[in-house]
Amino acid sequence: MDGHIRSARIHEYKKPLKLDNISRPVISRDEEVLVKVGACGLCHSDLHLISGEWKDIIPINLPKTPGHEIAGWVEEVGKSVPENIMKPGDLVAVFGGWGCGWCIYCKSGEEQLCAFAKWPGLSSSDGGFSEYVLIPSYRFLVNVPNSVARPEDLAPLTDAGLTPYRAIKKVRSMLGPGRNIGILGIGGLGSYGVQYAKILTGGSKVFAMDRSDNKLELASQCGADYLVNLRSSDNLVDGIRTETGGKMLDVIIDCVGTDKTFHDSISILAKGGSIVIVGLFGTAAKIPIAMTVLNEYNIFGSLWGNYNELREVIELLNEGKIKNNITKFKLDDVNEVIGFLKDGQITGRGVLIP
Ligand SMILES: [Zn+2]
Ligand SMILES: [Zn+2]
């Protein structure tokens, strides 16, 4: 290594990323860890970032390397990283949501909710569309020693495979035999969502909802009990009423998050039902006040997952209880892959291999 690395970087919003040769990051603080990227997932959040849609809410300096779903190997550690926790060569998954470590959220283990939380590739730090990434502390790495997992299996678990896990954990006490859960949007998150719904909800029936037959086919392979094509079903409400014997859905995990998906969700929700919004496609939705009161609806937001939840999903992967649906791409093809993601042509998660 000549001290230079290849990184795909945003130079200008709405423009293709440029593949640059830049200096390899250098450890300057004792807790830091340099990670050799083995794989980095592509997320719709990357599209929002690259298009500049988020430039006011997440101000960043350009050029910037995106990529927040990262796994790889420890290359170098700072002086204070305990050897029994982490050493060069270890396989690691990168936890996003780097909190301050001190506030009430961080102290309760919810660092992704910290007011000062930073994400690789989404805030001031460079991300994983690169050969190497510098992590500010070993506290943000989950060490996966002796695992049979490959970086490309671990990378999507740090976001796509984590976010629906937390969302379903929030509401699983409302589910069980005779109950129904819907996963709305079978993209990167939804295919994991269907699997967690089968594992965590004690016999509930799982409804997968999407506008693409390919994605519904994937949901079926992941164990969904009913497939609902939102494009071709002209009467969603009647369809769900028939399939559930009039009970409707007790929980809906909205992996899309638009005005339309919120409206659809409310229309097929059971009394006392819950909607958990994890998708970020829309900006606002109207809540029908009377229906919400009369039917005691619950509406939750759910952000990412915490460090221990990342450990749990990695545990599920190691035990063979969940499977990934990934398509691998070369870092050099990053702009083409971004186009595929925009056009909805990637089934499951697209993963870049530097
Ligand atoms: Zn993401
Ligand atoms: Zn904090």
GROMACS .gro file of N, CA and C in nm, residues 218-283:
model
  198
  218LEU      N    1  -3.955  -1.247  -0.349
  218LEU     CA    2  -3.850  -1.253  -0.246
  218LEU      C    3  -3.914  -1.266  -0.107
  219ALA      N    4  -4.020  -1.188  -0.083
  219ALA     CA    5  -4.088  -1.195   0.047
  219ALA      C    6  -4.141  -1.336   0.072
  220SER      N    7  -4.190  -1.398  -0.034
  220SER     CA    8  -4.242  -1.534  -0.022
  220SER      C    9  -4.130  -1.630   0.017
  221GLN      N   10  -4.013  -1.613  -0.047
  221GLN     CA   11  -3.897  -1.697  -0.010
  221GLN      C   12  -3.853  -1.673   0.134
  222CYS      N   13  -3.879  -1.551   0.185
  222CYS     CA   14  -3.842  -1.518   0.323
  222CYS      C   15  -3.948  -1.565   0.422
  223GLY      N   16  -4.057  -1.623   0.374
  223GLY     CA   17  -4.154  -1.683   0.465
  223GLY      C   18  -4.286  -1.610   0.479
  224ALA      N   19  -4.311  -1.507   0.396
  224ALA     CA   20  -4.439  -1.435   0.408
  224ALA      C   21  -4.556  -1.530   0.382
  225ASP      N   22  -4.664  -1.514   0.458
  225ASP     CA   23  -4.781  -1.601   0.443
  225ASP      C   24  -4.875  -1.552   0.333
  226TYR      N   25  -4.885  -1.419   0.318
  226TYR     CA   26  -4.972  -1.361   0.215
  226TYR      C   27  -4.895  -1.253   0.140
  227LEU      N   28  -4.916  -1.247   0.009
  227LEU     CA   29  -4.850  -1.146  -0.073
  227LEU      C   30  -4.957  -1.052  -0.128
  228VAL      N   31  -4.934  -0.922  -0.112
  228VAL     CA   32  -5.032  -0.824  -0.160
  228VAL      C   33  -4.962  -0.730  -0.257
  229ASN      N   34  -5.000  -0.736  -0.385
  229ASN     CA   35  -4.942  -0.642  -0.480
  229ASN      C   36  -5.022  -0.512  -0.479
  230LEU      N   37  -4.960  -0.406  -0.429
  230LEU     CA   38  -5.031  -0.279  -0.412
  230LEU      C   39  -5.060  -0.211  -0.545
  231ARG      N   40  -4.991  -0.255  -0.651
  231ARG     CA   41  -5.016  -0.196  -0.782
  231ARG      C   42  -5.144  -0.254  -0.843
  232SER      N   43  -5.158  -0.388  -0.828
  232SER     CA   44  -5.271  -0.451  -0.897
  232SER      C   45  -5.395  -0.470  -0.809
  233SER      N   46  -5.379  -0.455  -0.675
  233SER     CA   47  -5.499  -0.474  -0.593
  233SER      C   48  -5.583  -0.346  -0.597
  234ASP      N   49  -5.698  -0.351  -0.666
  234ASP     CA   50  -5.776  -0.229  -0.679
  234ASP      C   51  -5.851  -0.198  -0.550
  235ASN      N   52  -5.876  -0.302  -0.471
  235ASN     CA   53  -5.937  -0.271  -0.343
  235ASN      C   54  -5.862  -0.336  -0.228
  236LEU      N   55  -5.764  -0.262  -0.180
  236LEU     CA   56  -5.676  -0.309  -0.075
  236LEU      C   57  -5.754  -0.346   0.051
  237VAL      N   58  -5.845  -0.256   0.089
  237VAL     CA   59  -5.918  -0.275   0.215
  237VAL      C   60  -5.999  -0.405   0.212
  238ASP      N   61  -6.076  -0.424   0.103
  238ASP     CA   62  -6.158  -0.546   0.094
  238ASP      C   63  -6.070  -0.671   0.089
  239GLY      N   64  -5.958  -0.661   0.016
  239GLY     CA   65  -5.865  -0.774   0.004
  239GLY      C   66  -5.814  -0.818   0.141
  240ILE      N   67  -5.769  -0.721   0.219
  240ILE     CA   68  -5.715  -0.752   0.352
  240ILE      C   69  -5.827  -0.803   0.443
  241ARG      N   70  -5.946  -0.746   0.428
  241ARG     CA   71  -6.060  -0.790   0.510
  241ARG      C   72  -6.089  -0.938   0.484
  242THR      N   73  -6.088  -0.975   0.356
  242THR     CA   74  -6.115  -1.115   0.320
  242THR      C   75  -6.006  -1.207   0.374
  243GLU      N   76  -5.879  -1.170   0.349
  243GLU     CA   77  -5.767  -1.257   0.389
  243GLU      C   78  -5.758  -1.273   0.542
  244THR      N   79  -5.800  -1.171   0.617
  244THR     CA   80  -5.785  -1.178   0.763
  244THR      C   81  -5.915  -1.218   0.831
  245GLY      N   82  -6.017  -1.254   0.754
  245GLY     CA   83  -6.147  -1.287   0.812
  245GLY      C   84  -6.205  -1.169   0.887
  246GLY      N   85  -6.182  -1.049   0.836
  246GLY     CA   86  -6.239  -0.928   0.895
  246GLY      C   87  -6.157  -0.866   1.007
  247LYS      N   88  -6.047  -0.933   1.047
  247LYS     CA   89  -5.971  -0.880   1.161
  247LYS      C   90  -5.881  -0.763   1.126
  248MET      N   91  -5.837  -0.752   1.003
  248MET     CA   92  -5.741  -0.651   0.956
  248MET      C   93  -5.603  -0.673   1.021
  249LEU      N   94  -5.512  -0.580   1.003
  249LEU     CA   95  -5.373  -0.601   1.048
  249LEU      C   96  -5.348  -0.535   1.183
  250ASP      N   97  -5.289  -0.610   1.275
  250ASP     CA   98  -5.261  -0.556   1.408
  250ASP      C   99  -5.140  -0.463   1.408
  251VAL      N  100  -5.045  -0.495   1.322
  251VAL     CA  101  -4.923  -0.414   1.314
  251VAL      C  102  -4.884  -0.397   1.168
  252ILE      N  103  -4.841  -0.277   1.133
  252ILE     CA  104  -4.784  -0.254   1.000
  252ILE      C  105  -4.649  -0.187   1.017
  253ILE      N  106  -4.547  -0.248   0.958
  253ILE     CA  107  -4.414  -0.187   0.956
  253ILE      C  108  -4.401  -0.118   0.821
  254ASP      N  109  -4.401   0.014   0.821
  254ASP     CA  110  -4.397   0.090   0.696
  254ASP      C  111  -4.251   0.122   0.661
  255CYS      N  112  -4.197   0.043   0.569
  255CYS     CA  113  -4.057   0.062   0.528
  255CYS      C  114  -4.043   0.165   0.418
  256VAL      N  115  -4.154   0.227   0.378
  256VAL     CA  116  -4.150   0.327   0.271
  256VAL      C  117  -4.164   0.467   0.333
  257GLY      N  118  -4.275   0.489   0.402
  257GLY     CA  119  -4.289   0.616   0.475
  257GLY      C  120  -4.329   0.734   0.388
  258THR      N  121  -4.439   0.716   0.313
  258THR     CA  122  -4.493   0.830   0.237
  258THR      C  123  -4.635   0.857   0.286
  259ASP      N  124  -4.691   0.968   0.240
  259ASP     CA  125  -4.829   1.003   0.269
  259ASP      C  126  -4.921   0.888   0.226
  260LYS      N  127  -4.893   0.834   0.106
  260LYS     CA  128  -4.975   0.726   0.049
  260LYS      C  129  -4.965   0.598   0.134
  261THR      N  130  -4.842   0.560   0.172
  261THR     CA  131  -4.830   0.435   0.248
  261THR      C  132  -4.892   0.452   0.387
  262PHE      N  133  -4.884   0.572   0.443
  262PHE     CA  134  -4.947   0.596   0.573
  262PHE      C  135  -5.099   0.585   0.561
  263HIS      N  136  -5.151   0.645   0.456
  263HIS     CA  137  -5.296   0.641   0.432
  263HIS      C  138  -5.342   0.496   0.412
  264ASP      N  139  -5.267   0.420   0.328
  264ASP     CA  140  -5.300   0.279   0.306
  264ASP      C  141  -5.296   0.202   0.439
  265SER      N  142  -5.192   0.229   0.519
  265SER     CA  143  -5.174   0.154   0.645
  265SER      C  144  -5.292   0.176   0.738
  266ILE      N  145  -5.332   0.303   0.756
  266ILE     CA  146  -5.444   0.334   0.845
  266ILE      C  147  -5.572   0.263   0.797
  267SER      N  148  -5.588   0.252   0.664
  267SER     CA  149  -5.713   0.197   0.611
  267SER      C  150  -5.725   0.046   0.634
  268ILE      N  151  -5.613  -0.021   0.665
  268ILE     CA  152  -5.620  -0.168   0.683
  268ILE      C  153  -5.576  -0.209   0.824
  269LEU      N  154  -5.579  -0.112   0.917
  269LEU     CA  155  -5.533  -0.138   1.053
  269LEU      C  156  -5.648  -0.187   1.142
  270ALA      N  157  -5.620  -0.287   1.225
  270ALA     CA  158  -5.719  -0.337   1.321
  270ALA      C  159  -5.736  -0.237   1.435
  271LYS      N  160  -5.846  -0.248   1.509
  271LYS     CA  161  -5.864  -0.166   1.631
  271LYS      C  162  -5.747  -0.192   1.724
  272GLY      N  163  -5.695  -0.086   1.785
  272GLY     CA  164  -5.581  -0.103   1.875
  272GLY      C  165  -5.451  -0.131   1.802
  273GLY      N  166  -5.456  -0.119   1.669
  273GLY     CA  167  -5.339  -0.155   1.588
  273GLY      C  168  -5.229  -0.050   1.591
  274SER      N  169  -5.111  -0.093   1.544
  274SER     CA  170  -4.994  -0.006   1.549
  274SER      C  171  -4.927   0.005   1.413
  275ILE      N  172  -4.888   0.128   1.381
  275ILE     CA  173  -4.807   0.150   1.261
  275ILE      C  174  -4.669   0.193   1.310
  276VAL      N  175  -4.566   0.126   1.261
  276VAL     CA  176  -4.430   0.169   1.292
  276VAL      C  177  -4.368   0.220   1.162
  277ILE      N  178  -4.332   0.347   1.162
  277ILE     CA  179  -4.274   0.407   1.040
  277ILE      C  180  -4.123   0.403   1.051
  278VAL      N  181  -4.060   0.339   0.952
  278VAL     CA  182  -3.913   0.339   0.946
  278VAL      C  183  -3.861   0.398   0.815
  279GLY      N  184  -3.948   0.401   0.710
  279GLY     CA  185  -3.906   0.455   0.581
  279GLY      C  186  -3.907   0.607   0.584
  280LEU      N  187  -3.829   0.667   0.497
  280LEU     CA  188  -3.811   0.814   0.500
  280LEU      C  189  -3.836   0.878   0.365
  281PHE      N  190  -3.927   0.818   0.286
  281PHE     CA  191  -3.947   0.871   0.152
  281PHE      C  192  -4.031   0.998   0.147
  282GLY      N  193  -4.123   1.009   0.241
  282GLY     CA  194  -4.215   1.123   0.233
  282GLY      C  195  -4.175   1.235   0.326
  283THR      N  196  -4.261   1.336   0.334
  283THR     CA  197  -4.232   1.448   0.423
  283THR      C  198  -4.340   1.464   0.531
   0.00000   0.00000   0.00000
